[in-house]
mmCIF file with all atom_site columns, C-alpha atoms and ligand atoms in Angstrom:
data_model
loop_
_atom_site.group_PDB
_atom_site.id
_atom_site.type_symbol
_atom_site.label_atom_id
_atom_site.label_alt_id
_atom_site.label_comp_id
_atom_site.label_asym_id
_atom_site.label_entity_id
_atom_site.label_seq_id
_atom_site.pdbx_PDB_ins_code
_atom_site.Cartn_x
_atom_site.Cartn_y
_atom_site.Cartn_z
_atom_site.occupancy
_atom_site.B_iso_or_equiv
_atom_site.pdbx_formal_charge
_atom_site.auth_seq_id
_atom_site.auth_comp_id
_atom_site.auth_asym_id
_atom_site.auth_atom_id
_atom_site.pdbx_PDB_model_num
ATOM   1   C  CA  . MET A 1 1   ? -17.205 -7.071  2.732   1.00 0.00 ? 158 MET A CA  1
ATOM   2   C  CA  . ILE A 1 2   ? -19.750 -9.057  4.722   1.00 0.00 ? 159 ILE A CA  1
ATOM   3   C  CA  . LYS A 1 3   ? -20.955 -7.306  7.884   1.00 0.00 ? 160 LYS A CA  1
ATOM   4   C  CA  . ILE A 1 4   ? -22.216 -9.041  11.020  1.00 0.00 ? 161 ILE A CA  1
ATOM   5   C  CA  . SER A 1 5   ? -24.960 -7.549  13.216  1.00 0.00 ? 162 SER A CA  1
ATOM   6   C  CA  . PRO A 1 6   ? -25.362 -9.707  16.337  1.00 0.00 ? 163 PRO A CA  1
ATOM   7   C  CA  . SER A 1 7   ? -28.841 -9.576  17.845  1.00 0.00 ? 164 SER A CA  1
ATOM   8   C  CA  . ILE A 1 8   ? -28.813 -8.733  21.518  1.00 0.00 ? 165 ILE A CA  1
ATOM   9   C  CA  . LEU A 1 9   ? -32.192 -10.479 21.820  1.00 0.00 ? 166 LEU A CA  1
ATOM   10  C  CA  . SER A 1 10  ? -30.042 -13.545 22.575  1.00 0.00 ? 167 SER A CA  1
ATOM   11  C  CA  . ALA A 1 11  ? -27.861 -11.704 25.117  1.00 0.00 ? 168 ALA A CA  1
ATOM   12  C  CA  . ASP A 1 12  ? -28.240 -11.953 28.897  1.00 0.00 ? 169 ASP A CA  1
ATOM   13  C  CA  . PHE A 1 13  ? -30.215 -8.787  29.683  1.00 0.00 ? 170 PHE A CA  1
ATOM   14  C  CA  . ALA A 1 14  ? -28.894 -8.832  33.265  1.00 0.00 ? 171 ALA A CA  1
ATOM   15  C  CA  . ASN A 1 15  ? -25.391 -8.551  31.774  1.00 0.00 ? 172 ASN A CA  1
ATOM   16  C  CA  . LEU A 1 16  ? -26.095 -6.492  28.672  1.00 0.00 ? 173 LEU A CA  1
ATOM   17  C  CA  . GLN A 1 17  ? -22.971 -4.314  28.896  1.00 0.00 ? 174 GLN A CA  1
ATOM   18  C  CA  . ARG A 1 18  ? -20.731 -7.381  29.190  1.00 0.00 ? 175 ARG A CA  1
ATOM   19  C  CA  . ASP A 1 19  ? -22.546 -9.111  26.305  1.00 0.00 ? 176 ASP A CA  1
ATOM   20  C  CA  . ILE A 1 20  ? -22.232 -6.046  24.058  1.00 0.00 ? 177 ILE A CA  1
ATOM   21  C  CA  . GLU A 1 21  ? -18.509 -5.831  24.854  1.00 0.00 ? 178 GLU A CA  1
ATOM   22  C  CA  . HIS A 1 22  ? -18.234 -9.485  23.735  1.00 0.00 ? 179 HIS A CA  1
ATOM   23  C  CA  . ILE A 1 23  ? -19.320 -8.536  20.185  1.00 0.00 ? 180 ILE A CA  1
ATOM   24  C  CA  . SER A 1 24  ? -16.814 -5.701  19.690  1.00 0.00 ? 181 SER A CA  1
ATOM   25  C  CA  . THR A 1 25  ? -15.433 -7.361  16.515  1.00 0.00 ? 182 THR A CA  1
ATOM   26  C  CA  . ALA A 1 26  ? -18.851 -7.181  14.840  1.00 0.00 ? 183 ALA A CA  1
ATOM   27  C  CA  . ASP A 1 27  ? -19.986 -4.346  12.544  1.00 0.00 ? 184 ASP A CA  1
ATOM   28  C  CA  . TYR A 1 28  ? -23.336 -3.388  14.051  1.00 0.00 ? 185 TYR A CA  1
ATOM   29  C  CA  . VAL A 1 29  ? -25.382 -4.123  17.183  1.00 0.00 ? 186 VAL A CA  1
ATOM   30  C  CA  . HIS A 1 30  ? -28.831 -5.395  16.161  1.00 0.00 ? 187 HIS A CA  1
ATOM   31  C  CA  . VAL A 1 31  ? -31.564 -4.242  18.558  1.00 0.00 ? 188 VAL A CA  1
ATOM   32  C  CA  . ASP A 1 32  ? -34.923 -6.007  18.215  1.00 0.00 ? 189 ASP A CA  1
ATOM   33  C  CA  . VAL A 1 33  ? -37.824 -3.832  19.329  1.00 0.00 ? 190 VAL A CA  1
ATOM   34  C  CA  . MET A 1 34  ? -41.187 -5.614  19.726  1.00 0.00 ? 191 MET A CA  1
ATOM   35  C  CA  . ASP A 1 35  ? -44.508 -4.161  20.806  1.00 0.00 ? 192 ASP A CA  1
ATOM   36  C  CA  . GLY A 1 36  ? -46.702 -7.213  21.473  1.00 0.00 ? 193 GLY A CA  1
ATOM   37  C  CA  . LEU A 1 37  ? -49.012 -6.062  18.657  1.00 0.00 ? 194 LEU A CA  1
ATOM   38  C  CA  . PHE A 1 38  ? -47.113 -6.175  15.368  1.00 0.00 ? 195 PHE A CA  1
ATOM   39  C  CA  . VAL A 1 39  ? -45.469 -9.372  16.662  1.00 0.00 ? 196 VAL A CA  1
ATOM   40  C  CA  . PRO A 1 40  ? -46.635 -11.672 19.473  1.00 0.00 ? 197 PRO A CA  1
ATOM   41  C  CA  . ASN A 1 41  ? -43.794 -10.796 21.829  1.00 0.00 ? 198 ASN A CA  1
ATOM   42  C  CA  . ILE A 1 42  ? -42.470 -7.795  23.784  1.00 0.00 ? 199 ILE A CA  1
ATOM   43  C  CA  . SER A 1 43  ? -38.763 -7.076  24.035  1.00 0.00 ? 200 SER A CA  1
ATOM   44  C  CA  . ILE A 1 44  ? -36.855 -3.830  24.625  1.00 0.00 ? 201 ILE A CA  1
ATOM   45  C  CA  . GLY A 1 45  ? -37.416 -0.184  23.794  1.00 0.00 ? 202 GLY A CA  1
ATOM   46  C  CA  . ILE A 1 46  ? -36.220 3.389   23.916  1.00 0.00 ? 203 ILE A CA  1
ATOM   47  C  CA  . PRO A 1 47  ? -34.599 3.503   27.421  1.00 0.00 ? 204 PRO A CA  1
ATOM   48  C  CA  . VAL A 1 48  ? -32.480 0.439   26.588  1.00 0.00 ? 205 VAL A CA  1
ATOM   49  C  CA  . VAL A 1 49  ? -31.250 1.999   23.327  1.00 0.00 ? 206 VAL A CA  1
ATOM   50  C  CA  . LYS A 1 50  ? -30.356 5.154   25.283  1.00 0.00 ? 207 LYS A CA  1
ATOM   51  C  CA  . SER A 1 51  ? -28.467 3.136   27.940  1.00 0.00 ? 208 SER A CA  1
ATOM   52  C  CA  . ILE A 1 52  ? -26.417 1.071   25.505  1.00 0.00 ? 209 ILE A CA  1
ATOM   53  C  CA  . ARG A 1 53  ? -25.494 3.976   23.192  1.00 0.00 ? 210 ARG A CA  1
ATOM   54  C  CA  . PRO A 1 54  ? -22.521 5.135   25.302  1.00 0.00 ? 211 PRO A CA  1
ATOM   55  C  CA  . ILE A 1 55  ? -21.102 1.638   25.929  1.00 0.00 ? 212 ILE A CA  1
ATOM   56  C  CA  . THR A 1 56  ? -20.213 0.723   22.327  1.00 0.00 ? 213 THR A CA  1
ATOM   57  C  CA  . LYS A 1 57  ? -18.654 2.425   19.316  1.00 0.00 ? 214 LYS A CA  1
ATOM   58  C  CA  . LEU A 1 58  ? -20.591 0.153   16.947  1.00 0.00 ? 215 LEU A CA  1
ATOM   59  C  CA  . PRO A 1 59  ? -23.602 1.594   15.075  1.00 0.00 ? 216 PRO A CA  1
ATOM   60  C  CA  . LEU A 1 60  ? -26.943 0.552   16.583  1.00 0.00 ? 217 LEU A CA  1
ATOM   61  C  CA  . ASP A 1 61  ? -29.048 -1.255  13.982  1.00 0.00 ? 218 ASP A CA  1
ATOM   62  C  CA  . VAL A 1 62  ? -32.566 -0.885  15.382  1.00 0.00 ? 219 VAL A CA  1
ATOM   63  C  CA  . HIS A 1 63  ? -35.182 -3.272  13.955  1.00 0.00 ? 220 HIS A CA  1
ATOM   64  C  CA  . LEU A 1 64  ? -38.654 -1.930  14.773  1.00 0.00 ? 221 LEU A CA  1
ATOM   65  C  CA  . MET A 1 65  ? -41.220 -4.729  14.935  1.00 0.00 ? 222 MET A CA  1
ATOM   66  C  CA  . ILE A 1 66  ? -43.892 -2.274  15.977  1.00 0.00 ? 223 ILE A CA  1
ATOM   67  C  CA  . ASP A 1 67  ? -47.218 -1.165  14.586  1.00 0.00 ? 224 ASP A CA  1
ATOM   68  C  CA  . ARG A 1 68  ? -47.222 2.330   12.953  1.00 0.00 ? 225 ARG A CA  1
ATOM   69  C  CA  . PRO A 1 69  ? -43.503 3.011   13.551  1.00 0.00 ? 226 PRO A CA  1
ATOM   70  C  CA  . ILE A 1 70  ? -43.926 6.654   12.477  1.00 0.00 ? 227 ILE A CA  1
ATOM   71  C  CA  . ARG A 1 71  ? -45.038 7.290   16.069  1.00 0.00 ? 228 ARG A CA  1
ATOM   72  C  CA  . TYR A 1 72  ? -41.661 6.341   17.542  1.00 0.00 ? 229 TYR A CA  1
ATOM   73  C  CA  . VAL A 1 73  ? -38.880 6.783   14.973  1.00 0.00 ? 230 VAL A CA  1
ATOM   74  C  CA  . ASP A 1 74  ? -37.887 10.223  16.281  1.00 0.00 ? 231 ASP A CA  1
ATOM   75  C  CA  . ALA A 1 75  ? -37.589 8.854   19.829  1.00 0.00 ? 232 ALA A CA  1
ATOM   76  C  CA  . PHE A 1 76  ? -35.371 5.957   18.703  1.00 0.00 ? 233 PHE A CA  1
ATOM   77  C  CA  . CYS A 1 77  ? -33.144 8.315   16.703  1.00 0.00 ? 234 CYS A CA  1
ATOM   78  C  CA  . ASP A 1 78  ? -32.846 10.664  19.679  1.00 0.00 ? 235 ASP A CA  1
ATOM   79  C  CA  . ALA A 1 79  ? -32.006 7.712   21.954  1.00 0.00 ? 236 ALA A CA  1
ATOM   80  C  CA  . GLY A 1 80  ? -28.993 6.909   19.754  1.00 0.00 ? 237 GLY A CA  1
ATOM   81  C  CA  . ALA A 1 81  ? -30.077 4.575   16.944  1.00 0.00 ? 238 ALA A CA  1
ATOM   82  C  CA  . ASP A 1 82  ? -27.859 4.861   13.837  1.00 0.00 ? 239 ASP A CA  1
ATOM   83  C  CA  . ILE A 1 83  ? -29.933 2.712   11.484  1.00 0.00 ? 240 ILE A CA  1
ATOM   84  C  CA  . VAL A 1 84  ? -33.700 2.426   11.939  1.00 0.00 ? 241 VAL A CA  1
ATOM   85  C  CA  . THR A 1 85  ? -35.662 -0.166  9.954   1.00 0.00 ? 242 THR A CA  1
ATOM   86  C  CA  . CYS A 1 86  ? -39.466 -0.229  9.675   1.00 0.00 ? 243 CYS A CA  1
ATOM   87  C  CA  . HIS A 1 87  ? -41.642 -3.122  8.466   1.00 0.00 ? 244 HIS A CA  1
ATOM   88  C  CA  . VAL A 1 88  ? -43.530 -2.303  5.239   1.00 0.00 ? 245 VAL A CA  1
ATOM   89  C  CA  . GLU A 1 89  ? -46.480 -4.280  6.668   1.00 0.00 ? 246 GLU A CA  1
ATOM   90  C  CA  . ALA A 1 90  ? -46.746 -2.046  9.739   1.00 0.00 ? 247 ALA A CA  1
ATOM   91  C  CA  . ASP A 1 91  ? -48.578 0.943   8.183   1.00 0.00 ? 248 ASP A CA  1
ATOM   92  C  CA  . SER A 1 92  ? -49.790 2.504   4.884   1.00 0.00 ? 249 SER A CA  1
ATOM   93  C  CA  . GLU A 1 93  ? -47.187 3.217   2.198   1.00 0.00 ? 250 GLU A CA  1
ATOM   94  C  CA  . GLU A 1 94  ? -47.677 6.926   2.801   1.00 0.00 ? 251 GLU A CA  1
ATOM   95  C  CA  . ASN A 1 95  ? -46.932 6.649   6.507   1.00 0.00 ? 252 ASN A CA  1
ATOM   96  C  CA  . ILE A 1 96  ? -43.939 4.320   6.065   1.00 0.00 ? 253 ILE A CA  1
ATOM   97  C  CA  . ARG A 1 97  ? -42.559 6.845   3.564   1.00 0.00 ? 254 ARG A CA  1
ATOM   98  C  CA  . LYS A 1 98  ? -43.104 9.646   6.111   1.00 0.00 ? 255 LYS A CA  1
ATOM   99  C  CA  . ALA A 1 99  ? -41.352 7.573   8.793   1.00 0.00 ? 256 ALA A CA  1
ATOM   100 C  CA  . LEU A 1 100 ? -38.309 7.202   6.506   1.00 0.00 ? 257 LEU A CA  1
ATOM   101 C  CA  . VAL A 1 101 ? -38.236 10.960  5.970   1.00 0.00 ? 258 VAL A CA  1
ATOM   102 C  CA  . LYS A 1 102 ? -38.356 11.532  9.720   1.00 0.00 ? 259 LYS A CA  1
ATOM   103 C  CA  . ILE A 1 103 ? -35.354 9.202   10.216  1.00 0.00 ? 260 ILE A CA  1
ATOM   104 C  CA  . HIS A 1 104 ? -33.412 11.051  7.512   1.00 0.00 ? 261 HIS A CA  1
ATOM   105 C  CA  . ASN A 1 105 ? -34.309 14.395  9.075   1.00 0.00 ? 262 ASN A CA  1
ATOM   106 C  CA  . LYS A 1 106 ? -32.481 13.133  12.182  1.00 0.00 ? 263 LYS A CA  1
ATOM   107 C  CA  . TRP A 1 107 ? -29.448 12.390  9.950   1.00 0.00 ? 264 TRP A CA  1
ATOM   108 C  CA  . LYS A 1 108 ? -29.756 8.631   10.539  1.00 0.00 ? 265 LYS A CA  1
ATOM   109 C  CA  . ARG A 1 109 ? -29.844 5.726   8.100   1.00 0.00 ? 266 ARG A CA  1
ATOM   110 C  CA  . ALA A 1 110 ? -33.328 4.448   7.241   1.00 0.00 ? 267 ALA A CA  1
ATOM   111 C  CA  . GLY A 1 111 ? -34.398 1.018   6.111   1.00 0.00 ? 268 GLY A CA  1
ATOM   112 C  CA  . ILE A 1 112 ? -37.390 -1.197  5.435   1.00 0.00 ? 269 ILE A CA  1
ATOM   113 C  CA  . VAL A 1 113 ? -38.070 -4.790  6.429   1.00 0.00 ? 270 VAL A CA  1
ATOM   114 C  CA  . VAL A 1 114 ? -40.152 -7.497  4.759   1.00 0.00 ? 271 VAL A CA  1
ATOM   115 C  CA  . LYS A 1 115 ? -41.730 -10.462 6.531   1.00 0.00 ? 272 LYS A CA  1
ATOM   116 C  CA  . PRO A 1 116 ? -41.526 -13.932 4.936   1.00 0.00 ? 273 PRO A CA  1
ATOM   117 C  CA  . LYS A 1 117 ? -44.934 -13.770 3.246   1.00 0.00 ? 274 LYS A CA  1
ATOM   118 C  CA  . THR A 1 118 ? -44.289 -10.303 1.762   1.00 0.00 ? 275 THR A CA  1
ATOM   119 C  CA  . PRO A 1 119 ? -43.063 -10.419 -1.851  1.00 0.00 ? 276 PRO A CA  1
ATOM   120 C  CA  . ALA A 1 120 ? -39.785 -8.890  -3.068  1.00 0.00 ? 277 ALA A CA  1
ATOM   121 C  CA  . SER A 1 121 ? -41.710 -6.332  -5.116  1.00 0.00 ? 278 SER A CA  1
ATOM   122 C  CA  . ALA A 1 122 ? -43.009 -4.713  -1.890  1.00 0.00 ? 279 ALA A CA  1
ATOM   123 C  CA  . VAL A 1 123 ? -39.647 -2.982  -1.481  1.00 0.00 ? 280 VAL A CA  1
ATOM   124 C  CA  . LEU A 1 124 ? -39.878 -1.194  -4.836  1.00 0.00 ? 281 LEU A CA  1
ATOM   125 C  CA  . PRO A 1 125 ? -41.886 1.861   -3.703  1.00 0.00 ? 282 PRO A CA  1
ATOM   126 C  CA  . TYR A 1 126 ? -39.141 2.657   -1.173  1.00 0.00 ? 283 TYR A CA  1
ATOM   127 C  CA  . ILE A 1 127 ? -35.959 1.492   -2.872  1.00 0.00 ? 284 ILE A CA  1
ATOM   128 C  CA  . ASN A 1 128 ? -34.593 4.949   -3.599  1.00 0.00 ? 285 ASN A CA  1
ATOM   129 C  CA  . GLU A 1 129 ? -35.423 6.222   -0.076  1.00 0.00 ? 286 GLU A CA  1
ATOM   130 C  CA  . VAL A 1 130 ? -33.469 3.663   2.000   1.00 0.00 ? 287 VAL A CA  1
ATOM   131 C  CA  . GLU A 1 131 ? -29.919 2.784   2.990   1.00 0.00 ? 288 GLU A CA  1
ATOM   132 C  CA  . MET A 1 132 ? -30.892 -0.748  4.067   1.00 0.00 ? 289 MET A CA  1
ATOM   133 C  CA  . ILE A 1 133 ? -33.379 -3.474  3.123   1.00 0.00 ? 290 ILE A CA  1
ATOM   134 C  CA  . LEU A 1 134 ? -33.879 -6.287  5.639   1.00 0.00 ? 291 LEU A CA  1
ATOM   135 C  CA  . VAL A 1 135 ? -35.325 -9.627  4.544   1.00 0.00 ? 292 VAL A CA  1
ATOM   136 C  CA  . MET A 1 136 ? -36.712 -11.778 7.366   1.00 0.00 ? 293 MET A CA  1
ATOM   137 C  CA  . THR A 1 137 ? -35.678 -15.424 7.142   1.00 0.00 ? 294 THR A CA  1
ATOM   138 C  CA  . VAL A 1 138 ? -38.010 -16.367 10.026  1.00 0.00 ? 295 VAL A CA  1
ATOM   139 C  CA  . GLU A 1 139 ? -41.380 -14.989 11.144  1.00 0.00 ? 296 GLU A CA  1
ATOM   140 C  CA  . PRO A 1 140 ? -40.427 -11.992 13.335  1.00 0.00 ? 297 PRO A CA  1
ATOM   141 C  CA  . GLY A 1 141 ? -41.000 -12.260 17.056  1.00 0.00 ? 298 GLY A CA  1
ATOM   142 C  CA  . PHE A 1 142 ? -38.553 -14.760 18.503  1.00 0.00 ? 299 PHE A CA  1
ATOM   143 C  CA  . GLY A 1 143 ? -34.883 -15.703 18.358  1.00 0.00 ? 300 GLY A CA  1
ATOM   144 C  CA  . GLY A 1 144 ? -33.726 -19.280 17.841  1.00 0.00 ? 301 GLY A CA  1
ATOM   145 C  CA  . GLN A 1 145 ? -36.097 -20.240 14.979  1.00 0.00 ? 302 GLN A CA  1
ATOM   146 C  CA  . LYS A 1 146 ? -35.298 -22.356 11.935  1.00 0.00 ? 303 LYS A CA  1
ATOM   147 C  CA  . PHE A 1 147 ? -33.885 -20.546 8.895   1.00 0.00 ? 304 PHE A CA  1
ATOM   148 C  CA  . MET A 1 148 ? -36.285 -20.393 5.933   1.00 0.00 ? 305 MET A CA  1
ATOM   149 C  CA  . ALA A 1 149 ? -34.107 -21.297 2.948   1.00 0.00 ? 306 ALA A CA  1
ATOM   150 C  CA  . ASP A 1 150 ? -37.096 -20.634 0.671   1.00 0.00 ? 307 ASP A CA  1
ATOM   151 C  CA  . MET A 1 151 ? -36.480 -16.903 1.234   1.00 0.00 ? 308 MET A CA  1
ATOM   152 C  CA  . MET A 1 152 ? -33.293 -17.049 -0.864  1.00 0.00 ? 309 MET A CA  1
ATOM   153 C  CA  . PRO A 1 153 ? -35.039 -16.317 -4.217  1.00 0.00 ? 310 PRO A CA  1
ATOM   154 C  CA  . LYS A 1 154 ? -36.477 -13.172 -2.592  1.00 0.00 ? 311 LYS A CA  1
ATOM   155 C  CA  . VAL A 1 155 ? -32.997 -12.112 -1.396  1.00 0.00 ? 312 VAL A CA  1
ATOM   156 C  CA  . GLN A 1 156 ? -31.690 -12.679 -4.957  1.00 0.00 ? 313 GLN A CA  1
ATOM   157 C  CA  . ALA A 1 157 ? -34.531 -10.657 -6.458  1.00 0.00 ? 314 ALA A CA  1
ATOM   158 C  CA  . ILE A 1 158 ? -33.944 -7.759  -4.055  1.00 0.00 ? 315 ILE A CA  1
ATOM   159 C  CA  . ARG A 1 159 ? -30.175 -7.914  -4.757  1.00 0.00 ? 316 ARG A CA  1
ATOM   160 C  CA  . GLY A 1 160 ? -31.103 -7.458  -8.433  1.00 0.00 ? 317 GLY A CA  1
ATOM   161 C  CA  . TYR A 1 161 ? -33.283 -4.401  -7.637  1.00 0.00 ? 318 TYR A CA  1
ATOM   162 C  CA  . ILE A 1 162 ? -30.545 -2.880  -5.447  1.00 0.00 ? 319 ILE A CA  1
ATOM   163 C  CA  . ASP A 1 163 ? -27.820 -3.344  -8.052  1.00 0.00 ? 320 ASP A CA  1
ATOM   164 C  CA  . ALA A 1 164 ? -30.023 -1.792  -10.716 1.00 0.00 ? 321 ALA A CA  1
ATOM   165 C  CA  . MET A 1 165 ? -31.556 1.067   -8.720  1.00 0.00 ? 322 MET A CA  1
ATOM   166 C  CA  . ASN A 1 166 ? -29.626 1.869   -5.519  1.00 0.00 ? 323 ASN A CA  1
ATOM   167 C  CA  . PRO A 1 167 ? -26.270 0.030   -5.383  1.00 0.00 ? 324 PRO A CA  1
ATOM   168 C  CA  . ARG A 1 168 ? -25.168 1.641   -2.126  1.00 0.00 ? 325 ARG A CA  1
ATOM   169 C  CA  . CYS A 1 169 ? -28.154 0.189   -0.265  1.00 0.00 ? 326 CYS A CA  1
ATOM   170 C  CA  . GLU A 1 170 ? -27.269 -2.626  2.164   1.00 0.00 ? 327 GLU A CA  1
ATOM   171 C  CA  . LEU A 1 171 ? -29.102 -5.961  2.050   1.00 0.00 ? 328 LEU A CA  1
ATOM   172 C  CA  . GLU A 1 172 ? -29.550 -7.598  5.433   1.00 0.00 ? 329 GLU A CA  1
ATOM   173 C  CA  . VAL A 1 173 ? -31.019 -10.965 6.438   1.00 0.00 ? 330 VAL A CA  1
ATOM   174 C  CA  . ASP A 1 174 ? -32.376 -11.821 9.904   1.00 0.00 ? 331 ASP A CA  1
ATOM   175 C  CA  . GLY A 1 175 ? -33.424 -15.104 11.466  1.00 0.00 ? 332 GLY A CA  1
ATOM   176 C  CA  . GLY A 1 176 ? -31.827 -18.526 11.816  1.00 0.00 ? 333 GLY A CA  1
ATOM   177 C  CA  . VAL A 1 177 ? -28.497 -17.390 10.425  1.00 0.00 ? 334 VAL A CA  1
ATOM   178 C  CA  . ASP A 1 178 ? -25.643 -19.681 11.490  1.00 0.00 ? 335 ASP A CA  1
ATOM   179 C  CA  . SER A 1 179 ? -22.325 -20.642 9.901   1.00 0.00 ? 336 SER A CA  1
ATOM   180 C  CA  . GLU A 1 180 ? -24.071 -22.935 7.382   1.00 0.00 ? 337 GLU A CA  1
ATOM   181 C  CA  . THR A 1 181 ? -27.038 -20.756 6.401   1.00 0.00 ? 338 THR A CA  1
ATOM   182 C  CA  . ALA A 1 182 ? -24.804 -17.664 6.273   1.00 0.00 ? 339 ALA A CA  1
ATOM   183 C  CA  . ARG A 1 183 ? -23.230 -19.081 3.116   1.00 0.00 ? 340 ARG A CA  1
ATOM   184 C  CA  . LEU A 1 184 ? -26.605 -19.329 1.404   1.00 0.00 ? 341 LEU A CA  1
ATOM   185 C  CA  . CYS A 1 185 ? -27.386 -15.737 2.362   1.00 0.00 ? 342 CYS A CA  1
ATOM   186 C  CA  . ILE A 1 186 ? -24.050 -14.451 1.079   1.00 0.00 ? 343 ILE A CA  1
ATOM   187 C  CA  . ALA A 1 187 ? -24.405 -16.458 -2.150  1.00 0.00 ? 344 ALA A CA  1
ATOM   188 C  CA  . SER A 1 188 ? -27.867 -14.938 -2.617  1.00 0.00 ? 345 SER A CA  1
ATOM   189 C  CA  . GLY A 1 189 ? -26.511 -11.400 -2.327  1.00 0.00 ? 346 GLY A CA  1
ATOM   190 C  CA  . ALA A 1 190 ? -26.911 -10.371 1.316   1.00 0.00 ? 347 ALA A CA  1
ATOM   191 C  CA  . ASN A 1 191 ? -24.093 -8.219  2.713   1.00 0.00 ? 348 ASN A CA  1
ATOM   192 C  CA  . VAL A 1 192 ? -25.255 -7.847  6.343   1.00 0.00 ? 349 VAL A CA  1
ATOM   193 C  CA  . LEU A 1 193 ? -26.065 -10.887 8.463   1.00 0.00 ? 350 LEU A CA  1
ATOM   194 C  CA  . VAL A 1 194 ? -28.007 -10.666 11.720  1.00 0.00 ? 351 VAL A CA  1
ATOM   195 C  CA  . ALA A 1 195 ? -27.307 -13.537 14.104  1.00 0.00 ? 352 ALA A CA  1
ATOM   196 C  CA  . GLY A 1 196 ? -28.602 -13.928 17.632  1.00 0.00 ? 353 GLY A CA  1
ATOM   197 C  CA  . SER A 1 197 ? -28.303 -17.474 18.949  1.00 0.00 ? 354 SER A CA  1
ATOM   198 C  CA  . ALA A 1 198 ? -25.453 -18.417 16.608  1.00 0.00 ? 355 ALA A CA  1
ATOM   199 C  CA  . VAL A 1 199 ? -23.318 -15.634 18.138  1.00 0.00 ? 356 VAL A CA  1
ATOM   200 C  CA  . TYR A 1 200 ? -24.359 -15.781 21.770  1.00 0.00 ? 357 TYR A CA  1
ATOM   201 C  CA  . LYS A 1 201 ? -24.316 -19.585 22.093  1.00 0.00 ? 358 LYS A CA  1
ATOM   202 C  CA  . ALA A 1 202 ? -20.736 -19.727 20.789  1.00 0.00 ? 359 ALA A CA  1
ATOM   203 C  CA  . ALA A 1 203 ? -17.945 -20.550 23.241  1.00 0.00 ? 360 ALA A CA  1
ATOM   204 C  CA  . ASP A 1 204 ? -15.697 -18.102 21.362  1.00 0.00 ? 361 ASP A CA  1
ATOM   205 C  CA  . ILE A 1 205 ? -17.847 -15.218 20.146  1.00 0.00 ? 362 ILE A CA  1
ATOM   206 C  CA  . SER A 1 206 ? -15.130 -13.420 18.119  1.00 0.00 ? 363 SER A CA  1
ATOM   207 C  CA  . ALA A 1 207 ? -14.268 -16.672 16.318  1.00 0.00 ? 364 ALA A CA  1
ATOM   208 C  CA  . ARG A 1 208 ? -17.947 -17.244 15.537  1.00 0.00 ? 365 ARG A CA  1
ATOM   209 C  CA  . ILE A 1 209 ? -18.310 -13.705 14.167  1.00 0.00 ? 366 ILE A CA  1
ATOM   210 C  CA  . ALA A 1 210 ? -15.263 -14.325 11.919  1.00 0.00 ? 367 ALA A CA  1
ATOM   211 C  CA  . GLU A 1 211 ? -16.714 -17.671 10.797  1.00 0.00 ? 368 GLU A CA  1
ATOM   212 C  CA  . LEU A 1 212 ? -20.052 -16.076 9.898   1.00 0.00 ? 369 LEU A CA  1
ATOM   213 C  CA  . ARG A 1 213 ? -18.306 -13.597 7.606   1.00 0.00 ? 370 ARG A CA  1
ATOM   214 C  CA  . GLY A 1 214 ? -17.237 -16.628 5.525   1.00 0.00 ? 371 GLY A CA  1
HETATM 215 C  C1  . DX5 B 2 .   ? -36.584 -12.131 15.289  1.00 0.00 ? 296 DX5 B C1  1
HETATM 216 C  C2  . DX5 B 2 .   ? -35.517 -11.071 15.387  1.00 0.00 ? 296 DX5 B C2  1
HETATM 217 C  C3  . DX5 B 2 .   ? -34.146 -11.569 15.146  1.00 0.00 ? 296 DX5 B C3  1
HETATM 218 C  C4  . DX5 B 2 .   ? -33.682 -12.611 16.113  1.00 0.00 ? 296 DX5 B C4  1
HETATM 219 C  C5  . DX5 B 2 .   ? -32.654 -13.454 15.425  1.00 0.00 ? 296 DX5 B C5  1
HETATM 220 O  O1  . DX5 B 2 .   ? -37.815 -11.517 15.331  1.00 0.00 ? 296 DX5 B O1  1
HETATM 221 O  O2  . DX5 B 2 .   ? -35.775 -10.036 14.443  1.00 0.00 ? 296 DX5 B O2  1
HETATM 222 O  O3  . DX5 B 2 .   ? -33.221 -10.488 15.089  1.00 0.00 ? 296 DX5 B O3  1
HETATM 223 O  O4  . DX5 B 2 .   ? -33.111 -12.088 17.296  1.00 0.00 ? 296 DX5 B O4  1
HETATM 224 O  O5  . DX5 B 2 .   ? -32.293 -14.506 16.263  1.00 0.00 ? 296 DX5 B O5  1
HETATM 225 P  P1  . DX5 B 2 .   ? -31.647 -15.841 15.693  1.00 0.00 ? 296 DX5 B P1  1
HETATM 226 O  O6  . DX5 B 2 .   ? -30.400 -15.466 15.003  1.00 0.00 ? 296 DX5 B O6  1
HETATM 227 O  O7  . DX5 B 2 .   ? -31.464 -16.660 16.934  1.00 0.00 ? 296 DX5 B O7  1
HETATM 228 O  O8  . DX5 B 2 .   ? -32.668 -16.451 14.752  1.00 0.00 ? 296 DX5 B O8  1
HETATM 229 ZN ZN1 . ZN  B 3 .   ? -34.175 -8.485  14.109  1.00 0.00 ? 297 ZN  B ZN1 1
#
């Protein structure tokens, strides 16, 4: 089954509760955390995760676009994150591995993320330690960018690794996913689709979520 994780980066932050209620037919709530250092933008953080936790039953899929995430994973788990993903580019392999252990010690799902220029093979050191691998299909930092179709071979390669080594691991894509590009992602082996603008610009959000599932 294809899962949809709408990104609240495209929501109206002055009406966040309303906009989270609008995505109740989705599978996850994707929360983009940016520190102005790992990516050239600043978004939302720990207090917002804590505030939205009680207003939805959906798991919170927290995408950490922050430098050295080991410093903050405990705080995000305590605030109510259910899935916490860390960029492999954001610290040494040893520290990313330690961050994943910290997330598991909080009984939460842990994942890794790869930026567009990072090869598929970069996930291999972590593949048995994660419940999710996220492949960026835009440069992280902003919603509303153009989908990079040239990431599809990487999604296919990582699908091959997952099937061979950790078949329960989820494979998520993030950036520029709309009803057209969703098909490419699904055909390449992704099972979780993040979509920000495609969901929140829709006149009928539930219909758009259903359409993205294919
Ligand atoms: C980009 C974020 C994405 C973004 C996706 O750095 O990680 O989650 O919100 O937005 P769309 O779907 O509009 O590309
Ligand atoms: Zn994201």
